[in-house]
Every structure is written in C-alpha cells, then in structure tokens.
GROMACS .gro file of C-alpha atoms in nm:
model
  283
    1MET     CA    1   1.677  -0.232   8.132
    2ALA     CA    2   1.463  -0.438   8.374
    3GLN     CA    3   1.324  -0.118   8.524
    4ARG     CA    4   1.231   0.016   8.180
    5ARG     CA    5   1.054  -0.308   8.091
    6ALA     CA    6   0.862  -0.305   8.418
    7SER     CA    7   0.738   0.048   8.341
    8ARG     CA    8   0.588  -0.083   8.016
    9ARG     CA    9   0.381  -0.349   8.193
   10ARG     CA   10   0.007  -0.276   8.194
   11VAL     CA   11  -0.250  -0.426   8.431
   12GLU     CA   12  -0.620  -0.348   8.396
   13THR     CA   13  -0.947  -0.503   8.502
   14VAL     CA   14  -1.153  -0.586   8.193
   15ALA     CA   15  -1.489  -0.759   8.152
   16SER     CA   16  -1.339  -1.109   8.155
   17GLY     CA   17  -1.096  -1.061   8.445
   18VAL     CA   18  -0.757  -0.903   8.508
   19ALA     CA   19  -0.565  -0.833   8.188
   20GLU     CA   20  -0.188  -0.795   8.189
   21LEU     CA   21   0.032  -0.684   7.903
   22VAL     CA   22   0.379  -0.814   7.987
   23PRO     CA   23   0.688  -0.707   7.788
   24ASP     CA   24   0.873  -0.999   7.631
   25PRO     CA   25   1.218  -1.018   7.794
   26ASP     CA   26   1.372  -1.141   7.467
   27ARG     CA   27   1.203  -0.912   7.212
   28ASP     CA   28   1.193  -0.539   7.275
   29THR     CA   29   0.876  -0.477   7.069
   30ALA     CA   30   0.677  -0.779   7.186
   31PHE     CA   31   0.418  -0.834   7.458
   32THR     CA   32   0.223  -1.123   7.607
   33LEU     CA   33  -0.142  -1.074   7.701
   34LEU     CA   34  -0.254  -1.266   8.009
   35LEU     CA   35  -0.608  -1.290   8.146
   36ASP     CA   36  -0.625  -1.392   8.510
   37GLY     CA   37  -0.272  -1.526   8.471
   38ALA     CA   38  -0.341  -1.744   8.166
   39PRO     CA   39  -0.147  -1.652   7.848
   40GLN     CA   40  -0.393  -1.550   7.575
   41SER     CA   41  -0.184  -1.383   7.303
   42HIS     CA   42   0.168  -1.284   7.209
   43VAL     CA   43   0.232  -0.996   6.969
   44ASP     CA   44   0.550  -0.847   6.826
   45LEU     CA   45   0.454  -0.503   6.699
   46ALA     CA   46   0.764  -0.477   6.480
   47ASP     CA   47   0.727  -0.826   6.331
   48PRO     CA   48   0.367  -0.957   6.318
   49THR     CA   49   0.492  -1.275   6.147
   50TYR     CA   50   0.673  -1.381   6.466
   51LEU     CA   51   0.436  -1.623   6.640
   52GLN     CA   52   0.536  -1.732   6.989
   53PHE     CA   53   0.261  -1.982   7.069
   54GLU     CA   54   0.286  -2.315   6.891
   55TYR     CA   55  -0.089  -2.359   6.834
   56ILE     CA   56  -0.101  -2.014   6.673
   57ARG     CA   57   0.180  -2.121   6.439
   58ARG     CA   58  -0.026  -2.427   6.342
   59MET     CA   59  -0.330  -2.209   6.271
   60ALA     CA   60  -0.115  -1.968   6.068
   61ALA     CA   61   0.027  -2.258   5.868
   62ALA     CA   62  -0.326  -2.363   5.778
   63ILE     CA   63  -0.408  -2.009   5.668
   64ASP     CA   64  -0.090  -2.002   5.459
   65LEU     CA   65  -0.188  -2.321   5.278
   66VAL     CA   66  -0.559  -2.284   5.206
   67ALA     CA   67  -0.504  -2.031   4.924
   68ALA     CA   68  -0.227  -1.916   4.693
   69PRO     CA   69   0.046  -1.715   4.871
   70GLY     CA   70  -0.041  -1.348   4.908
   71ARG     CA   71  -0.400  -1.384   4.794
   72PRO     CA   72  -0.629  -1.165   5.008
   73LEU     CA   73  -0.883  -1.362   5.212
   74ARG     CA   74  -1.216  -1.263   5.359
   75THR     CA   75  -1.155  -1.374   5.716
   76LEU     CA   76  -1.369  -1.389   6.028
   77HIS     CA   77  -1.192  -1.421   6.363
   78LEU     CA   78  -1.411  -1.534   6.651
   79GLY     CA   79  -1.216  -1.436   6.960
   80GLY     CA   80  -0.975  -1.145   6.945
   81GLY     CA   81  -0.728  -1.129   7.232
   82ALA     CA   82  -0.437  -0.914   7.119
   83LEU     CA   83  -0.523  -0.977   6.751
   84THR     CA   84  -0.217  -1.190   6.675
   85LEU     CA   85  -0.355  -1.373   6.370
   86PRO     CA   86  -0.532  -1.068   6.220
   87ARG     CA   87  -0.198  -0.882   6.233
   88TYR     CA   88  -0.022  -1.181   6.076
   89LEU     CA   89  -0.277  -1.204   5.795
   90ALA     CA   90  -0.262  -0.829   5.727
   91THR     CA   91   0.115  -0.869   5.676
   92THR     CA   92   0.122  -1.194   5.478
   93ARG     CA   93  -0.195  -1.131   5.274
   94PRO     CA   94  -0.226  -0.753   5.230
   95GLY     CA   95  -0.570  -0.637   5.127
   96SER     CA   96  -0.752  -0.908   5.321
   97ALA     CA   97  -1.086  -0.795   5.460
   98GLN     CA   98  -1.090  -0.908   5.822
   99ARG     CA   99  -1.362  -0.893   6.087
  100VAL     CA  100  -1.296  -0.979   6.451
  101VAL     CA  101  -1.568  -1.055   6.706
  102GLU     CA  102  -1.456  -1.016   7.068
  103ILE     CA  103  -1.700  -1.010   7.359
  104ASP     CA  104  -1.480  -0.810   7.599
  105GLY     CA  105  -1.512  -0.441   7.511
  106PRO     CA  106  -1.266  -0.308   7.772
  107LEU     CA  107  -1.008  -0.562   7.650
  108VAL     CA  108  -1.055  -0.439   7.294
  109GLU     CA  109  -0.993  -0.082   7.408
  110LEU     CA  110  -0.681  -0.184   7.604
  111VAL     CA  111  -0.534  -0.364   7.302
  112ARG     CA  112  -0.618  -0.080   7.065
  113ARG     CA  113  -0.452   0.173   7.296
  114GLU     CA  114  -0.142  -0.020   7.401
  115LEU     CA  115  -0.084  -0.243   7.096
  116PRO     CA  116  -0.213  -0.030   6.807
  117LEU     CA  117  -0.294  -0.190   6.475
  118PRO     CA  118  -0.094  -0.094   6.164
  119ALA     CA  119  -0.248   0.173   5.944
  120GLN     CA  120  -0.461   0.036   5.661
  121ALA     CA  121  -0.462  -0.312   5.816
  122GLY     CA  122  -0.818  -0.382   5.703
  123ILE     CA  123  -0.915  -0.520   6.045
  124ARG     CA  124  -1.258  -0.434   6.188
  125VAL     CA  125  -1.334  -0.528   6.547
  126ARG     CA  126  -1.690  -0.581   6.668
  127VAL     CA  127  -1.769  -0.617   7.037
  128GLY     CA  128  -2.023  -0.892   7.089
  129ASP     CA  129  -2.096  -1.260   7.140
  130ALA     CA  130  -1.950  -1.483   6.869
  131ARG     CA  131  -2.262  -1.692   6.816
  132GLU     CA  132  -2.501  -1.397   6.805
  133ALA     CA  133  -2.275  -1.227   6.553
  134VAL     CA  134  -2.248  -1.533   6.327
  135GLU     CA  135  -2.622  -1.600   6.335
  136GLY     CA  136  -2.679  -1.255   6.186
  137MET     CA  137  -2.423  -1.287   5.904
  138LYS     CA  138  -2.497  -1.349   5.538
  139ASP     CA  139  -2.434  -1.681   5.364
  140SER     CA  140  -2.094  -1.754   5.207
  141GLY     CA  141  -1.937  -1.431   5.331
  142TYR     CA  142  -1.596  -1.563   5.436
  143ASP     CA  143  -1.310  -1.765   5.291
  144VAL     CA  144  -1.172  -1.849   5.636
  145ILE     CA  145  -1.322  -1.857   5.985
  146VAL     CA  146  -1.084  -1.876   6.281
  147LEU     CA  147  -1.258  -2.002   6.595
  148ASP     CA  148  -1.048  -1.932   6.905
  149VAL     CA  149  -1.289  -1.822   7.178
  150PHE     CA  150  -1.218  -1.867   7.547
  151ALA     CA  151  -1.403  -1.738   7.852
  152GLY     CA  152  -1.117  -1.756   8.098
  153ALA     CA  153  -0.943  -2.076   7.986
  154ARG     CA  154  -1.255  -2.256   7.856
  155THR     CA  155  -1.455  -2.241   7.532
  156PRO     CA  156  -1.820  -2.164   7.614
  157ALA     CA  157  -2.077  -2.442   7.564
  158HIS     CA  158  -2.291  -2.247   7.316
  159LEU     CA  159  -1.994  -2.245   7.075
  160ALA     CA  160  -1.953  -2.624   7.090
  161SER     CA  161  -2.277  -2.745   6.932
  162VAL     CA  162  -2.404  -2.867   6.596
  163GLU     CA  163  -2.643  -2.575   6.574
  164PHE     CA  164  -2.353  -2.330   6.596
  165ALA     CA  165  -2.140  -2.537   6.357
  166ARG     CA  166  -2.421  -2.519   6.100
  167HIS     CA  167  -2.411  -2.140   6.114
  168LEU     CA  168  -2.032  -2.145   6.069
  169ALA     CA  169  -2.071  -2.367   5.763
  170ARG     CA  170  -2.343  -2.141   5.627
  171VAL     CA  171  -2.132  -1.824   5.638
  172LEU     CA  172  -1.829  -1.999   5.484
  173ALA     CA  173  -1.780  -1.983   5.108
  174PRO     CA  174  -1.828  -2.323   4.934
  175ASP     CA  175  -1.449  -2.366   4.919
  176GLY     CA  176  -1.391  -2.198   5.257
  177TRP     CA  177  -1.218  -2.332   5.565
  178LEU     CA  178  -1.285  -2.338   5.937
  179ILE     CA  179  -0.975  -2.333   6.159
  180ALA     CA  180  -1.072  -2.412   6.517
  181ASN     CA  181  -0.867  -2.426   6.835
  182VAL     CA  182  -0.985  -2.705   7.065
  183ALA     CA  183  -0.828  -2.734   7.411
  184ASP     CA  184  -0.849  -3.069   7.587
  185GLY     CA  185  -0.661  -3.330   7.784
  186PRO     CA  186  -0.686  -3.701   7.866
  187PRO     CA  187  -0.907  -3.881   7.767
  188LEU     CA  188  -0.983  -3.625   7.489
  189LYS     CA  189  -1.359  -3.668   7.527
  190HIS     CA  190  -1.426  -3.303   7.442
  191ALA     CA  191  -1.192  -3.303   7.140
  192ARG     CA  192  -1.349  -3.620   7.000
  193SER     CA  193  -1.698  -3.477   7.035
  194GLN     CA  194  -1.592  -3.150   6.873
  195VAL     CA  195  -1.437  -3.333   6.578
  196ALA     CA  196  -1.764  -3.524   6.532
  197THR     CA  197  -1.963  -3.202   6.564
  198ILE     CA  198  -1.757  -3.006   6.311
  199ARG     CA  199  -1.740  -3.294   6.062
  200SER     CA  200  -2.119  -3.327   6.065
  201VAL     CA  201  -2.130  -3.002   5.863
  202LEU     CA  202  -1.776  -2.974   5.720
  203PRO     CA  203  -1.674  -3.335   5.651
  204GLN     CA  204  -1.327  -3.288   5.501
  205ALA     CA  205  -1.100  -3.233   5.798
  206CYS     CA  206  -0.774  -3.303   5.976
  207LEU     CA  207  -0.615  -3.232   6.313
  208VAL     CA  208  -0.277  -3.076   6.390
  209ALA     CA  209  -0.128  -3.103   6.738
  210ASP     CA  210   0.163  -3.221   6.947
  211ALA     CA  211   0.191  -3.599   6.932
  212GLY     CA  212   0.153  -3.627   7.308
  213VAL     CA  213  -0.170  -3.430   7.300
  214LEU     CA  214  -0.308  -3.636   7.010
  215ARG     CA  215  -0.233  -3.955   7.203
  216GLY     CA  216  -0.415  -3.826   7.509
  217ARG     CA  217  -0.105  -3.805   7.726
  218ARG     CA  218  -0.131  -3.439   7.826
  219PHE     CA  219  -0.349  -3.129   7.807
  220GLY     CA  220  -0.298  -2.903   7.505
  221ASN     CA  221  -0.434  -2.743   7.191
  222LEU     CA  222  -0.563  -2.935   6.889
  223VAL     CA  223  -0.616  -2.735   6.570
  224VAL     CA  224  -0.901  -2.854   6.348
  225LEU     CA  225  -0.894  -2.763   5.978
  226ALA     CA  226  -1.230  -2.841   5.818
  227GLY     CA  227  -1.406  -2.767   5.491
  228ARG     CA  228  -1.586  -2.928   5.200
  229THR     CA  229  -1.280  -3.021   4.993
  230PRO     CA  230  -0.971  -3.223   5.095
  231PRO     CA  231  -0.731  -3.028   5.319
  232PRO     CA  232  -0.365  -2.972   5.216
  233VAL     CA  233  -0.241  -3.261   5.428
  234ALA     CA  234   0.103  -3.313   5.271
  235GLU     CA  235   0.204  -2.948   5.301
  236LEU     CA  236   0.056  -2.916   5.648
  237THR     CA  237   0.245  -3.227   5.759
  238ARG     CA  238   0.574  -3.078   5.639
  239ARG     CA  239   0.505  -2.750   5.818
  240ALA     CA  240   0.407  -2.924   6.142
  241ALA     CA  241   0.714  -3.151   6.136
  242GLY     CA  242   0.946  -2.855   6.078
  243ASP     CA  243   0.810  -2.642   6.362
  244TRP     CA  244   1.022  -2.544   6.665
  245PHE     CA  245   0.805  -2.792   6.855
  246PRO     CA  246   0.722  -3.056   6.593
  247GLY     CA  247   0.359  -3.156   6.559
  248ARG     CA  248   0.166  -3.429   6.386
  249VAL     CA  249  -0.125  -3.424   6.141
  250GLU     CA  250  -0.406  -3.673   6.206
  251THR     CA  251  -0.628  -3.761   5.910
  252ASP     CA  252  -0.805  -4.073   6.036
  253LEU     CA  253  -1.073  -3.881   6.220
  254ASP     CA  254  -1.319  -4.170   6.223
  255ARG     CA  255  -1.070  -4.352   6.443
  256PHE     CA  256  -0.986  -4.041   6.644
  257ALA     CA  257  -1.350  -3.959   6.718
  258ALA     CA  258  -1.397  -4.321   6.834
  259GLY     CA  259  -1.773  -4.328   6.800
  260ALA     CA  260  -1.838  -3.979   6.941
  261ILE     CA  261  -2.160  -3.821   6.818
  262PRO     CA  262  -2.227  -3.456   6.725
  263VAL     CA  263  -2.322  -3.243   7.025
  264LEU     CA  264  -2.657  -3.062   7.031
  265ASP     CA  265  -2.726  -2.736   7.214
  266ALA     CA  266  -2.929  -2.919   7.477
  267VAL     CA  267  -2.629  -3.119   7.597
  268ALA     CA  268  -2.331  -2.901   7.497
  269VAL     CA  269  -2.075  -2.824   7.767
  270ALA     CA  270  -1.777  -2.591   7.792
  271SER     CA  271  -1.431  -2.726   7.719
  272PRO     CA  272  -1.252  -2.869   8.023
  273ALA     CA  273  -1.048  -2.641   8.247
  274PRO     CA  274  -0.673  -2.680   8.202
  275PRO     CA  275  -0.465  -2.821   8.488
  276ALA     CA  276  -0.389  -2.558   8.750
  277ALA     CA  277  -0.012  -2.582   8.694
  278LEU     CA  278  -0.025  -2.563   8.314
  279PHE     CA  279   0.078  -2.198   8.286
  280GLY     CA  280   0.323  -2.194   8.572
  281ASN     CA  281   0.634  -2.191   8.354
  282ARG     CA  282   0.505  -1.983   8.062
  283LYS     CA  283   0.655  -1.642   7.988
   0.00000   0.00000   0.00000
C-alpha cells in the first residue's frame, strides 16, 4: 500500500517553486498540494465537499451562508492552487459560473493533468496576475470574490492596498461579498491594516479565525467576510463553533483594527512570512 501511494506522488518545478502532489494517507482519492514544502491545497477527487484545511472550511461556510442553499453564484477566485473551493462550489451550487485567476501557468497544467476537474463543472481558469485581471473586469460582475493569493507563503503587496480593494468592490454586485484569507501573527499589524483597507470600500464585515490567532497569540489565517450589507453573523458563529477546530467570529472591527489606517499602493507591503517551523507537522 505504501509503495502504491509513493508511486502516485508527483514532484514538478513550476513557476512559483517546487510543486508536490502528495497522496493523503487517510483518504485514497485525496491529495495535498505543497509549494516549496508549504501546504497550499487539499483535494479529495471523490468528495469535493471534504475540506481538510480549517481556513478553507471557514471560507466555505461563508459561501454557504451568503445566498440561499443551492443557488448558483457568479464567483471569482483570485488564487487557484488545486482549485479546492471551485470544486466545492461546483458540487454544492451546481450551475455556478466560476472564473479562477492563477499566475502560475505550469501549476495550472499540473493540476489539470493530475487532479482533473469534473465534467461540466463551469470552472474557467485564466493564467495571469490577479490585480491586472480584476482591473480589466466589468462592474458588478460577481456575487462572490474569493481572495486567496500567495507568492510562496506571502500575499503580494500589490494585492494589499486600497486601490486594489476599490477594484474588488467595483466588480462585486451591490449585494456581493468578498471573502479574503489574511495570514498574520503577533502583533497582527498586517491583519489590522487589511481590515481597515477592506472596510474602507466594503464597510459591513466580520472576521472568522481561531481564538488564539484573533488574540495575537500565534500565526494563522483570518478570514474576512466583507460587503455592503450586514454579514450572517449568527449563522457563521454557529458554523465556526461547531467546526472540528472551533473558531470565533469577531464583529467589533473598530476595536480589532485599533486605529489602523487603509494602506495605499505607495506603502503597501507583502504579508509577513510564517514561522519557519509552522508547516513541520502538517500532512
């Protein structure tokens, strides 16, 4: 069995580094995508609703709650990886029109070849820079935008500014939602500035994360849900509390941001690098 699993492992050099597709030892049809050793995606080809990473489950919960169950959504995914959330959405909301923007063309080809998408999934993948793609899109074209872009283990600076956030708000429908993955650690300076930046254009927002991350005790992922109407806080709180790794919803973002101001292009920086040992015990 171990020998068969090893034969299914794939290692290739792509534009952003060394990509590895590692078979999941516990699920015969599942794989983890790593880039330069950092886990990027987990996909179960037989069950796209199985979500291994906790921050992905928090993003999926937000997608579940922003519209009636099963309703197709026009969705833009900035950052592709192994296309975990597009596959999830194609299963839970059939008929959704989905566009993915991923800068790494060789990675896209690896994923398409080794982890093929279901037929009629309605997922279109464009190779390109997320900001350049968004700047060329029409107004109000999407119900949901998922922002989950990392170069290595850091979000690029040009995707962390007010100018970019304005474009995201422009291409969202009036009742649309931005779901953004923000990675940070103590003292959460980057996360606070990103909350201030996003809320400058999409003021109705909340955060979902592990309590330790929200309190600035350790490095992790904070999911921002932001739009122009109040978010589904009660339902999101129940989902977060019932997760395998319970999370917390933060709604007092004035307090969380603690006086941080929106970040302009001229001073924007990439998200902080995670601690070197963070991925040492991940599958």
